[in-house]
Every structure is written in C-alpha cells, then in structure tokens.
CSV table of C-alpha atoms in Angstrom, one decimal:
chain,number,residue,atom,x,y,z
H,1,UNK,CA,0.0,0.0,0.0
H,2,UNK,CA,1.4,3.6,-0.7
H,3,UNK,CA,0.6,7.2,0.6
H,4,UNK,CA,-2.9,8.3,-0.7
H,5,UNK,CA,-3.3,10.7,-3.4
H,6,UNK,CA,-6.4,12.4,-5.1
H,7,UNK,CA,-5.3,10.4,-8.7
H,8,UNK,CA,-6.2,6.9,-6.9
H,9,UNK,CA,-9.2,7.4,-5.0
H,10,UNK,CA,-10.4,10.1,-7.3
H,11,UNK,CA,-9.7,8.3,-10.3
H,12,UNK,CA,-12.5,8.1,-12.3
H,13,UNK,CA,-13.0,4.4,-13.9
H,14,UNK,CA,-12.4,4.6,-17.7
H,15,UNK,CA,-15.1,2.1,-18.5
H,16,UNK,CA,-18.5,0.3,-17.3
H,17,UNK,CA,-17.7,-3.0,-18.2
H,18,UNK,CA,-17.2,-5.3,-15.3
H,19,UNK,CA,-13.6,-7.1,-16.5
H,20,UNK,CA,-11.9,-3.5,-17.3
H,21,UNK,CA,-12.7,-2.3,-13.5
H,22,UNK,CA,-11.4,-5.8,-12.1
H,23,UNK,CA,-8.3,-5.7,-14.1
H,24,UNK,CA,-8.1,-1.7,-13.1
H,25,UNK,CA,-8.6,-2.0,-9.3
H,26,UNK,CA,-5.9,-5.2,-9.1
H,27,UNK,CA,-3.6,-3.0,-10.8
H,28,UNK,CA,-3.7,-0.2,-8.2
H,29,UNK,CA,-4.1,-3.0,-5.5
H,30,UNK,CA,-0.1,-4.3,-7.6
H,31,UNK,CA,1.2,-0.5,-7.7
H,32,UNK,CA,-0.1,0.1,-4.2
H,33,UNK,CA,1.8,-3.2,-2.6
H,34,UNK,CA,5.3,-1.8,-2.3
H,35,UNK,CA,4.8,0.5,0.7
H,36,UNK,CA,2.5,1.9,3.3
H,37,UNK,CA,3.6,5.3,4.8
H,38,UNK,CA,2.5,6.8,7.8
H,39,UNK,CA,1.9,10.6,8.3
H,40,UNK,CA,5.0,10.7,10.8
H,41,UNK,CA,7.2,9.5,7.9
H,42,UNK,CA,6.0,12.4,5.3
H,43,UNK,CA,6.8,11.8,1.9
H,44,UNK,CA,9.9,9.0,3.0
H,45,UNK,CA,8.9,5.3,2.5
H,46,UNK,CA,9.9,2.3,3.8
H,47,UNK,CA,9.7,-1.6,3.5
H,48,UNK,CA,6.1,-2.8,4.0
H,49,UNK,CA,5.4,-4.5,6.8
H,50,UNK,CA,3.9,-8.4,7.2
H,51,UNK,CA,0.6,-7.1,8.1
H,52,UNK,CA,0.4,-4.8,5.1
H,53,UNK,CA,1.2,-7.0,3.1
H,54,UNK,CA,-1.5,-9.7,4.6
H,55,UNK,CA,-4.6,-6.5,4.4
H,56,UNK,CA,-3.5,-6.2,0.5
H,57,UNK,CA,-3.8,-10.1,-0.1
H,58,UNK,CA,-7.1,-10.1,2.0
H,59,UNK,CA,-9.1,-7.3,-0.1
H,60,UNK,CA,-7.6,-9.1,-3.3
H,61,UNK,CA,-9.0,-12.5,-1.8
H,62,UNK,CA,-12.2,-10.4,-1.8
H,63,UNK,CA,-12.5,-9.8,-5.3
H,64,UNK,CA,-11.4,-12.8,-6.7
H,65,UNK,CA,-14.7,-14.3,-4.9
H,66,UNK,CA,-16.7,-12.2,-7.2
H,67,UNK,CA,-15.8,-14.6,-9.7
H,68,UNK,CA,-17.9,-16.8,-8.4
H,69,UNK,CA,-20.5,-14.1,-8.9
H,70,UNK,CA,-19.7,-14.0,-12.9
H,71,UNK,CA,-19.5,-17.7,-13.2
H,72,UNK,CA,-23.1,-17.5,-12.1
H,73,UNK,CA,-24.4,-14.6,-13.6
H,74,UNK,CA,-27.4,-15.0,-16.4
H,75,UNK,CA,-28.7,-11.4,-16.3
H,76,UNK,CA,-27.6,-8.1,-16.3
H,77,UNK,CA,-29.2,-7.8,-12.8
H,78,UNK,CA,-26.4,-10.7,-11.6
H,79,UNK,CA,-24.2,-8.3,-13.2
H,80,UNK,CA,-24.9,-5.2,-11.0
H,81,UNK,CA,-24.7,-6.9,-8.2
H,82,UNK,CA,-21.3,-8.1,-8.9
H,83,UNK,CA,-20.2,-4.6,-9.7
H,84,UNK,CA,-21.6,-3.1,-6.4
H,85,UNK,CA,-19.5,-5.4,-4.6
H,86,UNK,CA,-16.5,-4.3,-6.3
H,87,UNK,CA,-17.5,-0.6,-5.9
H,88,UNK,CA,-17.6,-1.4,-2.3
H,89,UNK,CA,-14.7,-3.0,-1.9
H,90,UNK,CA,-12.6,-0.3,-4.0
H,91,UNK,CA,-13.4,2.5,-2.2
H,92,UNK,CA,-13.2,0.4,1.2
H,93,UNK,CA,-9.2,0.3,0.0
H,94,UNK,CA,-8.9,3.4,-1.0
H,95,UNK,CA,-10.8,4.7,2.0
H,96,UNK,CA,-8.1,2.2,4.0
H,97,UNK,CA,-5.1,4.1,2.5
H,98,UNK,CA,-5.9,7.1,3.3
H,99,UNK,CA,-6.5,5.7,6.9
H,100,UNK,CA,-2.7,4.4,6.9
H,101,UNK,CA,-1.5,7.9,5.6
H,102,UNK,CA,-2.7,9.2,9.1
H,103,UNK,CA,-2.2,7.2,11.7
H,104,UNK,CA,1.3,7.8,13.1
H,105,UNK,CA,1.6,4.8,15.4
H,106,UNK,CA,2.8,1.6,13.8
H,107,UNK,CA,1.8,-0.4,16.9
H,108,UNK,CA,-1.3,0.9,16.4
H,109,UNK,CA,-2.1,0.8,12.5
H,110,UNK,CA,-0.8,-2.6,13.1
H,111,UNK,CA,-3.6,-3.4,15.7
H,112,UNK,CA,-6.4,-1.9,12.9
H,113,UNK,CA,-5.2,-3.6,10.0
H,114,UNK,CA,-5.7,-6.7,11.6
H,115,UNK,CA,-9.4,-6.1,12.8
H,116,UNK,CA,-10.2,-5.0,9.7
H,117,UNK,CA,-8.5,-7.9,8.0
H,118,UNK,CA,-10.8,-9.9,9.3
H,119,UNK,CA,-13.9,-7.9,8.8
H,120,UNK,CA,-12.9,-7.9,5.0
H,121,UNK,CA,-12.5,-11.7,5.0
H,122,UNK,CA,-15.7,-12.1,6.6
H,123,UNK,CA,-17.2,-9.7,3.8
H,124,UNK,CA,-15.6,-12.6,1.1
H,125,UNK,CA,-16.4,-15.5,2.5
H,126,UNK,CA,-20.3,-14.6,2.1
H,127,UNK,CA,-19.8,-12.6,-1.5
H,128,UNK,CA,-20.9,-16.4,-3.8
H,129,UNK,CA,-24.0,-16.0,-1.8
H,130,UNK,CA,-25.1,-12.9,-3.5
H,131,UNK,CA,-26.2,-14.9,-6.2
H,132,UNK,CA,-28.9,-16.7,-4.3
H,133,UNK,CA,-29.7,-13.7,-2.8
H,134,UNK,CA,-28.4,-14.7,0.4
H,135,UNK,CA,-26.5,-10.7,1.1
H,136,UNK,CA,-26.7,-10.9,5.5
H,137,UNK,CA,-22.8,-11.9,5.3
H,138,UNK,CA,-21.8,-9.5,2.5
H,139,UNK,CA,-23.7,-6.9,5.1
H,140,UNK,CA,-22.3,-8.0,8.3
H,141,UNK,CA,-18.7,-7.7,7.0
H,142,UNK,CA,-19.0,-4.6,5.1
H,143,UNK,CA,-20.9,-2.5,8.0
H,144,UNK,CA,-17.8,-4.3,10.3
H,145,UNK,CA,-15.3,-2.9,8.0
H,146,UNK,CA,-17.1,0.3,8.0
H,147,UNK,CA,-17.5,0.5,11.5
H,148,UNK,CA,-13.2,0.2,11.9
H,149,UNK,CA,-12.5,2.7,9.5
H,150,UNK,CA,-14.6,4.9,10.8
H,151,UNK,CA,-13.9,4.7,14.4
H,152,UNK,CA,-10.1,4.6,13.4
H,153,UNK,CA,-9.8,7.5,11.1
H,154,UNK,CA,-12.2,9.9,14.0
H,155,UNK,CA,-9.9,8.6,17.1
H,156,UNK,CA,-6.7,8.1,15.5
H,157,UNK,CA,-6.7,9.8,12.6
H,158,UNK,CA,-7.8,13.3,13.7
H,159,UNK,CA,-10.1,14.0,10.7
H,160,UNK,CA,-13.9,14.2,13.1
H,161,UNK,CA,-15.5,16.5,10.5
H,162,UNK,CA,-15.0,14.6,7.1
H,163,UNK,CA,-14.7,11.1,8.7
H,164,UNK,CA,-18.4,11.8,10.3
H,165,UNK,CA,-19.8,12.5,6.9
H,166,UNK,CA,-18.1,10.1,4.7
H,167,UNK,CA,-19.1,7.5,7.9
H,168,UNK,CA,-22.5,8.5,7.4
H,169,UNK,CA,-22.1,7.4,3.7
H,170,UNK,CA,-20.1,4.2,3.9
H,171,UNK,CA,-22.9,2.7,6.6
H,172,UNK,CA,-25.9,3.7,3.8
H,173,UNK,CA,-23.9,1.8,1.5
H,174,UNK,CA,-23.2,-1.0,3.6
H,175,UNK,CA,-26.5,-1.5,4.6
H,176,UNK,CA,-28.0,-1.4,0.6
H,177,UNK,CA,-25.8,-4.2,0.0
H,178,UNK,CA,-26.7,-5.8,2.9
H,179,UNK,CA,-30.5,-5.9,2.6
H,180,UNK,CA,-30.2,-5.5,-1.3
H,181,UNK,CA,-30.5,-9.8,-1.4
H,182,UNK,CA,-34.0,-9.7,0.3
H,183,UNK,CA,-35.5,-6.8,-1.6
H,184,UNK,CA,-38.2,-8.0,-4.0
H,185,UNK,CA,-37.4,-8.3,-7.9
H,186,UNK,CA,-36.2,-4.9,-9.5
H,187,UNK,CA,-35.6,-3.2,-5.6
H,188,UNK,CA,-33.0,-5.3,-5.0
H,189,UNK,CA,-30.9,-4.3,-8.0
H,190,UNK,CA,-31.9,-0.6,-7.7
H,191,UNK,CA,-30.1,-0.8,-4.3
H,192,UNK,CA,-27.5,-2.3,-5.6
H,193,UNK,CA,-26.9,0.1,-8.7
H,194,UNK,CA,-27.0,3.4,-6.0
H,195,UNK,CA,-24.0,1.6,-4.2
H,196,UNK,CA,-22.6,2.3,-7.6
H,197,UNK,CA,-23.8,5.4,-8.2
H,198,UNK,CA,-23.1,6.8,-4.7
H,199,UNK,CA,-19.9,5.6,-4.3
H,200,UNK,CA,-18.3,6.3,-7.7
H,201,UNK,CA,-19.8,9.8,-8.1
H,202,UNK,CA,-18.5,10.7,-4.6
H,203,UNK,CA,-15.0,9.1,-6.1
H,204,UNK,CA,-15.0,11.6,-9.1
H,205,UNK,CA,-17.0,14.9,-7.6
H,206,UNK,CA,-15.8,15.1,-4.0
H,207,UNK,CA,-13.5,13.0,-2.1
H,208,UNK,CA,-10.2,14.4,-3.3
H,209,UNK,CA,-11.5,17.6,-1.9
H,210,UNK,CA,-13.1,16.5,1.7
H,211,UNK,CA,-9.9,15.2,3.0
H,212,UNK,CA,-5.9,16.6,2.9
C-alpha cells in the first residue's frame, strides 16, 4: 500500500464493463503493494510491513470471490450486483489508504489492520452467496469494516468532521448491499446500482476535496 493521493481514490473508472474495472482495481491494489507510509514519515517510505502485506492479499481475496458471482451470472441484474461489490470493496481500500496515511503509530495501524483484515474476509467468504440472494454476510462484513475505519480514522486519525460525513455514507452503503438480497425483484438491484452510483460519483465529484 502507498501514501494516498487524489489520482487513486479520485480516479474516475475509464469504463462500465465489469472485467476493465477488475483488471483496473488489481492494478492499483499491484502499484499500491510496495509500501504503506504513515503521516509521521512524510513523503519518506519504507519496507512494507507483514501485516500490510497480509490487508492487501485479504481485499484481493475479496475480489477474486466475485468470480464466483460471474461464473453465475445469467442477467444483467447478476451483473450489478457483482459490480456493487467491487465498488464497495474499491473504495473500502482506497478509503483504507488514506487511513494508513494518518495514523502515526505503527503499533497501532498494526492493531487496525488486523481487525479490519478480518472484517474484510468475513465480507468474502459470504460474497458467492449474493447470487442466491443470500446478502446478510456480504452486510455484516461490510458494516464491520465500515464501522473500523470509521472509528479509526475519528480517534486516530484526527479527521472528526470529514470522517463523520463520509461514515454517514459508507454505513448507507453497507446497509444497501446488505439488505439488497432480500428486496423484491427490481428493488433489489436498484439498491445495488446506488451503491454504484453513490460511491463512484462521490469518487469523481468530492473525495479528493473532503480530505488533505
């Protein structure tokens, strides 16, 4: 993981096919292995430690289960609901590296990358189910992952103000996905296309402004 900038979790995605955005996210997920810098370090970097290392491999664990997702998908409603998973996880990483950019304790980014860790591998573990409709897991581990970054970035980061209102955000989303799978017909897909929507508009209209 590296030092966040506006270009990454700003980036807007170049295209709305599925495979494009997989192959785009495990590229930044490649270029953002090499190092994780903490705010005490500035602009220096250093070797990336075990755990980091462990937190990159678990959120590309994560979206290698969405395969299973495509392998089962027969309409373009299977589709979105694939892609909303993604969108999730994405910004979950990108909202991740800007968590690691701001917590000057190693001890203690260690201690939250492992909680999160397994929030995120709770989140895959229940991502096949999605296309039975079966989203309670996919929802439990994404309000859990939520819920760390959030409480993180406002204790230990010492960004209140923006954490509060992107928090705010991240939970809606969290819960759409969650209670997407149990939504009648056409429902649960809407909820699953304004995890999209939310998340990637915020992505190319605001985020590289609400935070330093």
């Amino acid at each position: 993981m590296f030092r966040a900038s506006p270009s990454l979790v700003a980036r807007p995605l170049k295209s709305t096919t599925l495979p494009i955005i997989v192959a785009d996210v495990h590229f930044s997920f490649f270029r953002a292995g090499a190092s994780m810098i903490s705010a005490a370090q500035g602009a220096g970097e250093r070797r990336a430690a075990t755990v980091e290392l462990l937190f990159d491999l678990t959120f590309v664990f994560a979206i290698t289960q969405i395969t299973h997702l495509l392998k089962a998908a027969h309409t373009p409603a299977d589709l979105v609901g694939a892609l909303s998973v993604l969108t999730f996880l994405w910004w979950m990483y990108g909202g991740y590296v800007w968590l690691a950019s701001h917590i000057a304790s190693h001890r203690a980014l260690t201690a939250v990358m492992l909680v999160a860790m397994a929030g995120t591998f709770f989140l895959a573990v229940g991502i096949p189910g999605l296309h039975e409709h079966s989203t309670a897991v996919v929802g439990g581990g994404a309000l859990f992952v939520v819920a760390v970054h959030t409480l993180a970035f406002a204790t230990l980061g010492g960004l209140v103000g923006p954490t509060l209102r992107f928090g705010v955000v991240n939970v809606g989303t969290a819960l759409l996905l969650g209670i997407s799978g149990y939504l009648p017909g056409l429902a649960g897909s809407m909820a699953q296309a304004l995890v999209i929507i939310i998340l990637v508009g915020l992505a190319l209209f605001y985020t590289a402004r609400a935070f330093p």
